[in-house]
mmCIF file of C-alpha atoms in Angstrom:
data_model
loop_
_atom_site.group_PDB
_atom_site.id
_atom_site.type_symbol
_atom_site.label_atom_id
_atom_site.label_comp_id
_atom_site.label_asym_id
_atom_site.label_seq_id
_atom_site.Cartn_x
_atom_site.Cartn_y
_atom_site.Cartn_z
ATOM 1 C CA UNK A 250 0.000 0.000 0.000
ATOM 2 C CA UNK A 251 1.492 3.740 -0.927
ATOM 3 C CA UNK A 252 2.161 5.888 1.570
ATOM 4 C CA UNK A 253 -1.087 7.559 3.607
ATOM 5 C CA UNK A 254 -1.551 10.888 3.610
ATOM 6 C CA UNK A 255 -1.378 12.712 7.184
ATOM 7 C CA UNK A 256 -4.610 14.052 6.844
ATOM 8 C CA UNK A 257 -6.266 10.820 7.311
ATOM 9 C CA UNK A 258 -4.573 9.730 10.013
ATOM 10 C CA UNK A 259 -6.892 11.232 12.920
ATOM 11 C CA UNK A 260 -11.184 11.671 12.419
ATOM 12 C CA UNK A 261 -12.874 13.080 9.840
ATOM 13 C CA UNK A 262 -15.202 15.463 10.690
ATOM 14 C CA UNK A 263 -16.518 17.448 7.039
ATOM 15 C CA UNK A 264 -15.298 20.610 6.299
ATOM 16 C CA UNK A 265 -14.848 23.107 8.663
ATOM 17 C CA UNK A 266 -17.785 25.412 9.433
ATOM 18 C CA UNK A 267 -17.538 29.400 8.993
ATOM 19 C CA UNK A 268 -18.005 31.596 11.731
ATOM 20 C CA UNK A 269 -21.463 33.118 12.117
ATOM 21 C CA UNK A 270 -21.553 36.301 10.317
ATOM 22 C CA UNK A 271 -21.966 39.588 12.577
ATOM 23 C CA UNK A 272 -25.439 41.712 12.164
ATOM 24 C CA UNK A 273 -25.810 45.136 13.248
ATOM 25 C CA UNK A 274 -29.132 46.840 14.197
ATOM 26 C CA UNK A 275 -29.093 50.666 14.139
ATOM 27 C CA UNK A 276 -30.936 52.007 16.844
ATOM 28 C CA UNK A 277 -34.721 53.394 16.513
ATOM 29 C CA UNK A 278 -35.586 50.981 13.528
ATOM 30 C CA UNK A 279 -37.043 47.988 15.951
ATOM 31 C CA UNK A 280 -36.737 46.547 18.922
ATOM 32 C CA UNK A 281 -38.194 47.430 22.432
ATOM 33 C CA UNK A 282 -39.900 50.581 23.221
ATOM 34 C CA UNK A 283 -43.046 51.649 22.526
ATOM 35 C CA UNK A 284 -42.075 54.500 20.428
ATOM 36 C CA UNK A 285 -40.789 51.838 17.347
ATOM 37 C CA UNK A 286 -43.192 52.820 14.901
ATOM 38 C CA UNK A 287 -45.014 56.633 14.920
ATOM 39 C CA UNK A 288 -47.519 54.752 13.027
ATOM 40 C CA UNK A 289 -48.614 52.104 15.145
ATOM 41 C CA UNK A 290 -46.984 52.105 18.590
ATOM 42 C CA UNK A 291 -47.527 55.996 19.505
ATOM 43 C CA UNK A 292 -50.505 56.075 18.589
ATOM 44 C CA UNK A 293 -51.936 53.026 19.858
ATOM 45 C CA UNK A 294 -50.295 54.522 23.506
ATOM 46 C CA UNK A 295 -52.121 57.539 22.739
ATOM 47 C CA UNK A 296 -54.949 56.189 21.865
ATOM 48 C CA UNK A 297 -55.046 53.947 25.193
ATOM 49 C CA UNK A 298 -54.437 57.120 27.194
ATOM 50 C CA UNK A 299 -57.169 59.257 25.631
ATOM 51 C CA UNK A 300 -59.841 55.976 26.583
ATOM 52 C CA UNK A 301 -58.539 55.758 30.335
ATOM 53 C CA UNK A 302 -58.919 59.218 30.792
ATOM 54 C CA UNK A 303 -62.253 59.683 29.319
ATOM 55 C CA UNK A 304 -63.068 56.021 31.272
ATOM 56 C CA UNK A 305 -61.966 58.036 34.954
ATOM 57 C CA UNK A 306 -64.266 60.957 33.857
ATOM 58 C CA UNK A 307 -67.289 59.059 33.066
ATOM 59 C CA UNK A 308 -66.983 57.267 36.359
ATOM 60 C CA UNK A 309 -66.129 60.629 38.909
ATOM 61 C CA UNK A 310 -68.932 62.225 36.913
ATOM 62 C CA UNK A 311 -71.450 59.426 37.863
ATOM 63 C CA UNK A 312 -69.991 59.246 41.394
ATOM 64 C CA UNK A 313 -70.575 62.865 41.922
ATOM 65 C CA UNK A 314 -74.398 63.042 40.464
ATOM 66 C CA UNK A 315 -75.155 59.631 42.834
ATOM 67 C CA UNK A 316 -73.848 61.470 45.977
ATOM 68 C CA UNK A 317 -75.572 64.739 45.314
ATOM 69 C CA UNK A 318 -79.101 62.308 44.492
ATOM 70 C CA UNK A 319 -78.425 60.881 47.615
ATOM 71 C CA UNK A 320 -77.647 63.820 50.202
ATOM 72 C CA UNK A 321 -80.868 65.224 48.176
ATOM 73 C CA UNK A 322 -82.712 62.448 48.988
ATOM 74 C CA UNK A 323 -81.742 62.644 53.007
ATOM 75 C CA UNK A 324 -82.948 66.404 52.669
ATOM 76 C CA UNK A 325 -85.997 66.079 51.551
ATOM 77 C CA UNK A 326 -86.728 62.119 51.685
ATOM 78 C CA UNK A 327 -90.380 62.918 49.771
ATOM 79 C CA UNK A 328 -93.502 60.800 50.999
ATOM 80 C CA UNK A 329 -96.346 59.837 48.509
ATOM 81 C CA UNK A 330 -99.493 62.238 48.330
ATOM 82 C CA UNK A 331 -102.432 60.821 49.786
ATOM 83 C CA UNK A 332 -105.413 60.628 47.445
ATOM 84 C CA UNK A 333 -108.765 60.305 49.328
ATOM 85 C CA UNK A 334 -112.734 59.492 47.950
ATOM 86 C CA UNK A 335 -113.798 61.174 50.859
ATOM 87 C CA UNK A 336 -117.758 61.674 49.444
ATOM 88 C CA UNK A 337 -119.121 60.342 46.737
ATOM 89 C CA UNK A 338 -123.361 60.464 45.612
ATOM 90 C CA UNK A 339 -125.095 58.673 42.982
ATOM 91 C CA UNK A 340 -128.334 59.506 42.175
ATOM 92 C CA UNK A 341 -129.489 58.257 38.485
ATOM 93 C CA UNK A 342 -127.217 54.773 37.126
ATOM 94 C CA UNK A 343 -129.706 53.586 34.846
ATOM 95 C CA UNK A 344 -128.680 51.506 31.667
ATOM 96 C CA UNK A 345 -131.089 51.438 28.789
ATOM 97 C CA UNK A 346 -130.966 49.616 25.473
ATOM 98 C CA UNK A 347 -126.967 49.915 26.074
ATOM 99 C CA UNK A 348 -127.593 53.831 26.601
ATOM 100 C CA UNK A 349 -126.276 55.060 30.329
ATOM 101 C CA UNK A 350 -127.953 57.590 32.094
ATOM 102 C CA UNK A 351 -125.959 58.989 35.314
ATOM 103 C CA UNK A 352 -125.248 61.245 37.947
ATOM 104 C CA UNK A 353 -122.245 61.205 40.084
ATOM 105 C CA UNK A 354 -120.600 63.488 42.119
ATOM 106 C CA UNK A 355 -117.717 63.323 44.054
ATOM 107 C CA UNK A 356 -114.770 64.507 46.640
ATOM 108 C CA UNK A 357 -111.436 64.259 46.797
ATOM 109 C CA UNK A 358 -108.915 64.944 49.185
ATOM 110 C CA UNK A 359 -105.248 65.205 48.568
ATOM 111 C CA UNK A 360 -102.682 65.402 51.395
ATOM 112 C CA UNK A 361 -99.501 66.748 50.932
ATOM 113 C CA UNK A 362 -97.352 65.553 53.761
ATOM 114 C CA UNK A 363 -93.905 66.362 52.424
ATOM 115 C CA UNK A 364 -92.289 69.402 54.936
ATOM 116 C CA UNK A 365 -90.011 70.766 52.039
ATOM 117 C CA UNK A 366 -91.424 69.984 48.542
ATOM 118 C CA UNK A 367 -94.766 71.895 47.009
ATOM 119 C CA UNK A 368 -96.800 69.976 44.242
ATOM 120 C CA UNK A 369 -98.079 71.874 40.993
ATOM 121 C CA UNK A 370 -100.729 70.370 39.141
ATOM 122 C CA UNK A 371 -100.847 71.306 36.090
ATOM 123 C CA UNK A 372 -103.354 68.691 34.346
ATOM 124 C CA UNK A 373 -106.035 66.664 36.130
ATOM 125 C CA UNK A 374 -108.414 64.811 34.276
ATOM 126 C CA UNK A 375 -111.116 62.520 36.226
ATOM 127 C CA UNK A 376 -112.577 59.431 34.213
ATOM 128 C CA UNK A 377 -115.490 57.077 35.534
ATOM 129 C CA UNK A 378 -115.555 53.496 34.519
ATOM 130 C CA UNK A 379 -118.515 50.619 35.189
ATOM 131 C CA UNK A 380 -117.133 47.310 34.364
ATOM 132 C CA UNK A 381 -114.467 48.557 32.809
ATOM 133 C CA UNK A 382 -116.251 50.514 30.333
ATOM 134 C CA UNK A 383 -115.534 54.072 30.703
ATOM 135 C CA UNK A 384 -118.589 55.776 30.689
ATOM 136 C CA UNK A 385 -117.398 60.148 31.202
ATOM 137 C CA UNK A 386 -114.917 62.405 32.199
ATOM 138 C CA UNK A 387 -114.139 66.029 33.357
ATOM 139 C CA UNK A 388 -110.993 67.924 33.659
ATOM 140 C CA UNK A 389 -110.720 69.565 37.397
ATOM 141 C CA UNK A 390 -109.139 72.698 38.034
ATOM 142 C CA UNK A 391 -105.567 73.181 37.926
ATOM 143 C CA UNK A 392 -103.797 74.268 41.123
ATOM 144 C CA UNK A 393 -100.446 74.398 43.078
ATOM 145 C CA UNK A 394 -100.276 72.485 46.414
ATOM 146 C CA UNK A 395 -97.825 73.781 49.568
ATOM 147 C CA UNK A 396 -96.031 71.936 51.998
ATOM 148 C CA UNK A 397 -97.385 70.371 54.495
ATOM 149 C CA UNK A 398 -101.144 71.196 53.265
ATOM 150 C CA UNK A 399 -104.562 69.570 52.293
ATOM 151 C CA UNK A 400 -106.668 70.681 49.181
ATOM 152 C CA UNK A 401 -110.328 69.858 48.375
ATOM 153 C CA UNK A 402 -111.134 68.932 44.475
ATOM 154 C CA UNK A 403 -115.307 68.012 43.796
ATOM 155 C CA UNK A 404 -115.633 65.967 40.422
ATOM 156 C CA UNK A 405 -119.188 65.898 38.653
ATOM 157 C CA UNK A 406 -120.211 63.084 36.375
ATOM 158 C CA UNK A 407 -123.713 63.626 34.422
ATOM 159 C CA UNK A 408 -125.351 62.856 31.411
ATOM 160 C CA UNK A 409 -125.708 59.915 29.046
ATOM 161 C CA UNK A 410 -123.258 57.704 27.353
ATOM 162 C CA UNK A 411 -123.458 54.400 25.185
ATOM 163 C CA UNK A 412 -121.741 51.284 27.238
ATOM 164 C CA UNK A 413 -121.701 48.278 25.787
ATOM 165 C CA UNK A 414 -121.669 45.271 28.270
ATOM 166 C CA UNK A 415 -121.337 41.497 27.671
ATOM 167 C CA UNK A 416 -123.036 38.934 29.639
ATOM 168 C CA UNK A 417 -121.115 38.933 32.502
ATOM 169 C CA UNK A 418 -121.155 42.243 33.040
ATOM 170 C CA UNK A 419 -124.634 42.827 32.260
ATOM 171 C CA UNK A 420 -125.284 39.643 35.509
ATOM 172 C CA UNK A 421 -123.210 42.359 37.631
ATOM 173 C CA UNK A 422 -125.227 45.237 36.822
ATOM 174 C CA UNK A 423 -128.233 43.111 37.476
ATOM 175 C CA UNK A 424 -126.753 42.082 41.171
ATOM 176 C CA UNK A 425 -125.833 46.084 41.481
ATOM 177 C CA UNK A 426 -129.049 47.396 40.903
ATOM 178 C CA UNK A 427 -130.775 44.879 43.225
ATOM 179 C CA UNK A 428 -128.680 45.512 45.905
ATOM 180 C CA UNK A 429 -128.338 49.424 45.166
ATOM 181 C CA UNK A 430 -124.697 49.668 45.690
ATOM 182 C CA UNK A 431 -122.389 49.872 42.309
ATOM 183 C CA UNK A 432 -118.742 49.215 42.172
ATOM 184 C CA UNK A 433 -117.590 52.450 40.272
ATOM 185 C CA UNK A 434 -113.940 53.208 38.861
ATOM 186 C CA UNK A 435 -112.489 56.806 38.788
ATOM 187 C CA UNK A 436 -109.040 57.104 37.731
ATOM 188 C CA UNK A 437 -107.018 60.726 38.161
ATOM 189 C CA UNK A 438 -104.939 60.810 34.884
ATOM 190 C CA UNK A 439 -102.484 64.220 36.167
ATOM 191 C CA UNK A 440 -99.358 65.879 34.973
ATOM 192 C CA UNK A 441 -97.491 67.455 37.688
ATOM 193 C CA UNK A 442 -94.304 69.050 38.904
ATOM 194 C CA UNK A 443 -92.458 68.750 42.174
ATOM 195 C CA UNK A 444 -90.994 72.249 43.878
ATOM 196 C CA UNK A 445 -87.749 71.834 45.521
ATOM 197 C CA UNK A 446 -87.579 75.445 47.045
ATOM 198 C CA UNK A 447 -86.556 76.973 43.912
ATOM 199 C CA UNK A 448 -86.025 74.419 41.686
ATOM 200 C CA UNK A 449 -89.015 72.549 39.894
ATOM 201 C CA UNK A 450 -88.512 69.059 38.335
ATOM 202 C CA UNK A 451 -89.477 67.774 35.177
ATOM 203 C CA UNK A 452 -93.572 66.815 34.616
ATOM 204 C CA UNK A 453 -94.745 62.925 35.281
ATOM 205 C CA UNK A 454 -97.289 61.560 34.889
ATOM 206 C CA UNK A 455 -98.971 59.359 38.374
ATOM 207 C CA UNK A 456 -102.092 57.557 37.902
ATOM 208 C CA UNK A 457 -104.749 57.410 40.779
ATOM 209 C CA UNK A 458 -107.039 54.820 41.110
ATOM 210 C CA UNK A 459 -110.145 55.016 43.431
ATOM 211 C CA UNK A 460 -111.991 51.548 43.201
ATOM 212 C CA UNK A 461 -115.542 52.777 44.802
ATOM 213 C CA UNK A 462 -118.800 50.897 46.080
ATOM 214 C CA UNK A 463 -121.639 53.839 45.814
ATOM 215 C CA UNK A 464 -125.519 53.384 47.284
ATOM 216 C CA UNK A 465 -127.780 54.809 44.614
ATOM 217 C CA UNK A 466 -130.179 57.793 46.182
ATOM 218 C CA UNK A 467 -133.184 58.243 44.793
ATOM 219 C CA UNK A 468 -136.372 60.221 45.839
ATOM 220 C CA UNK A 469 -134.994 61.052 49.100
ATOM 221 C CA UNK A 470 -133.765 57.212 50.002
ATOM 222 C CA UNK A 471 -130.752 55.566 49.801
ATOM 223 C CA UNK A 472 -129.274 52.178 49.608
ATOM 224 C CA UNK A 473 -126.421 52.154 52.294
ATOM 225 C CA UNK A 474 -123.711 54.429 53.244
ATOM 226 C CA UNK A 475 -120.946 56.283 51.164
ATOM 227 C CA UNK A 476 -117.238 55.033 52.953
ATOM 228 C CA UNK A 477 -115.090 56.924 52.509
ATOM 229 C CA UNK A 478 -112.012 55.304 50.432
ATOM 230 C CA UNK A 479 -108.104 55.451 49.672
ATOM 231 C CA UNK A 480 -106.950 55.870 46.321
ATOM 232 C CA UNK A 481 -103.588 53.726 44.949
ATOM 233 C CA UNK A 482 -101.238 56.200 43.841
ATOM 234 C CA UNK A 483 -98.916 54.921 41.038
ATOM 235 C CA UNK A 484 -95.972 56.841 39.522
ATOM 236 C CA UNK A 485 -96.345 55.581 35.658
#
């Protein structure tokens, strides 16, 4: 065999590998930072600023209107108006070949017991239903109510009006008129607005709802006794 070569004496290991090549990075074109792009970083930063900010004055805004609706609330802590049927006559309720002839008349009382807030009323309309047909209505007198006081409204159904009744109700009419005592609705339908010394609120709308049982008079006789009733009161 010829001579070996001194190369082949020891391992073999493939040709020798080059030594990684050096990069460079110039500063401001990558790399940490939020500032990398003006584009796209900075703005998104800006962007997430502007929404915290606007976030922590939403919320201190709503903080500061529920703590002034609160310490209002301990001032004045308003209690619901009182709504009274203190009187009430009937003296015609006679249905006809679905024609209704009637005479009602009767009194309210509203109580104001709130020491610091004055009522105005600026609409009150009265309506009178029988078995839930309604049957008339009047518009009462507007008027503003102190603190603290009691006012006396007189409502005055009369005249003639078509109610249709089905069988049912026509049974209950029956039963009323034998026993002389009809169930009558009158509902308050009222705009008003609430006086907070100076200030005066917006106008709602409540709904009063005096469910009555009234003896029919008639030539000088009557069927039972008027008692006086309660109202609900509902804020609509």
């Amino acid at each position: 065999m010829g001579d070996r070569q001194p190369h082949l004496n020891g391992a073999y290991y493939g040709p020798s590998i080059p030594p990684p090549s050096k990069s460079y990075h110039r500063p401001g074109r990558g790399g940490g930072g939020c500032c990398c792009n003006p584009f796209s970083c900075c703005c998104s930063c800006i962007a997430n600023c502007i929404c915290t900010c606007i976030c922590q004055i939403l919320i201190t805004i709503l903080v500061i209107v529920g703590i002034i609706v609160f310490i209002g609330w301990l001032i004045f802590r308003p209690n619901t108006v009182k709504f009274y049927a203190s009187d009430a006559s009937l003296t015609q309720f006679n249905l006809t070949n679905n024609t209704l002839h009637f005479n009602l008349a009767m009194n309210l009382t509203i109580r104001n017991p709130n020491k610091r807030i004055g009522i105005y009323y600026d609409k009150i309309e009265a309506r009178a239903f029988y078995q839930g047909q309604r049957f008339s209505s009047v518009d009462l007198q507007p008027f503003y109510q102190g603190k603290k006081s009691t006012n006396y409204l007189n409502a005055q159904f009369r005249g003639q009006n078509i109610v249709l009744l089905g069988n049912k109700e026509m049974s209950n009419y029956n039963d009323d008129r034998t026993s002389g005592m009809y169930d009558i609705d009158v509902k308050l339908y009222m705009r008003i607005r609430l006086k907070f010394w100076f200030v005066k609120s917006t106008k709602v709308k409540p709904k009063i709802d005096c469910d009555l049982k009234i003896p029919l008079s008639s030539n000088g006789t009557t069927s039972g006794a008027y008692e006086s009733k309660r109202c609900d009161f509902d804020w609509r």
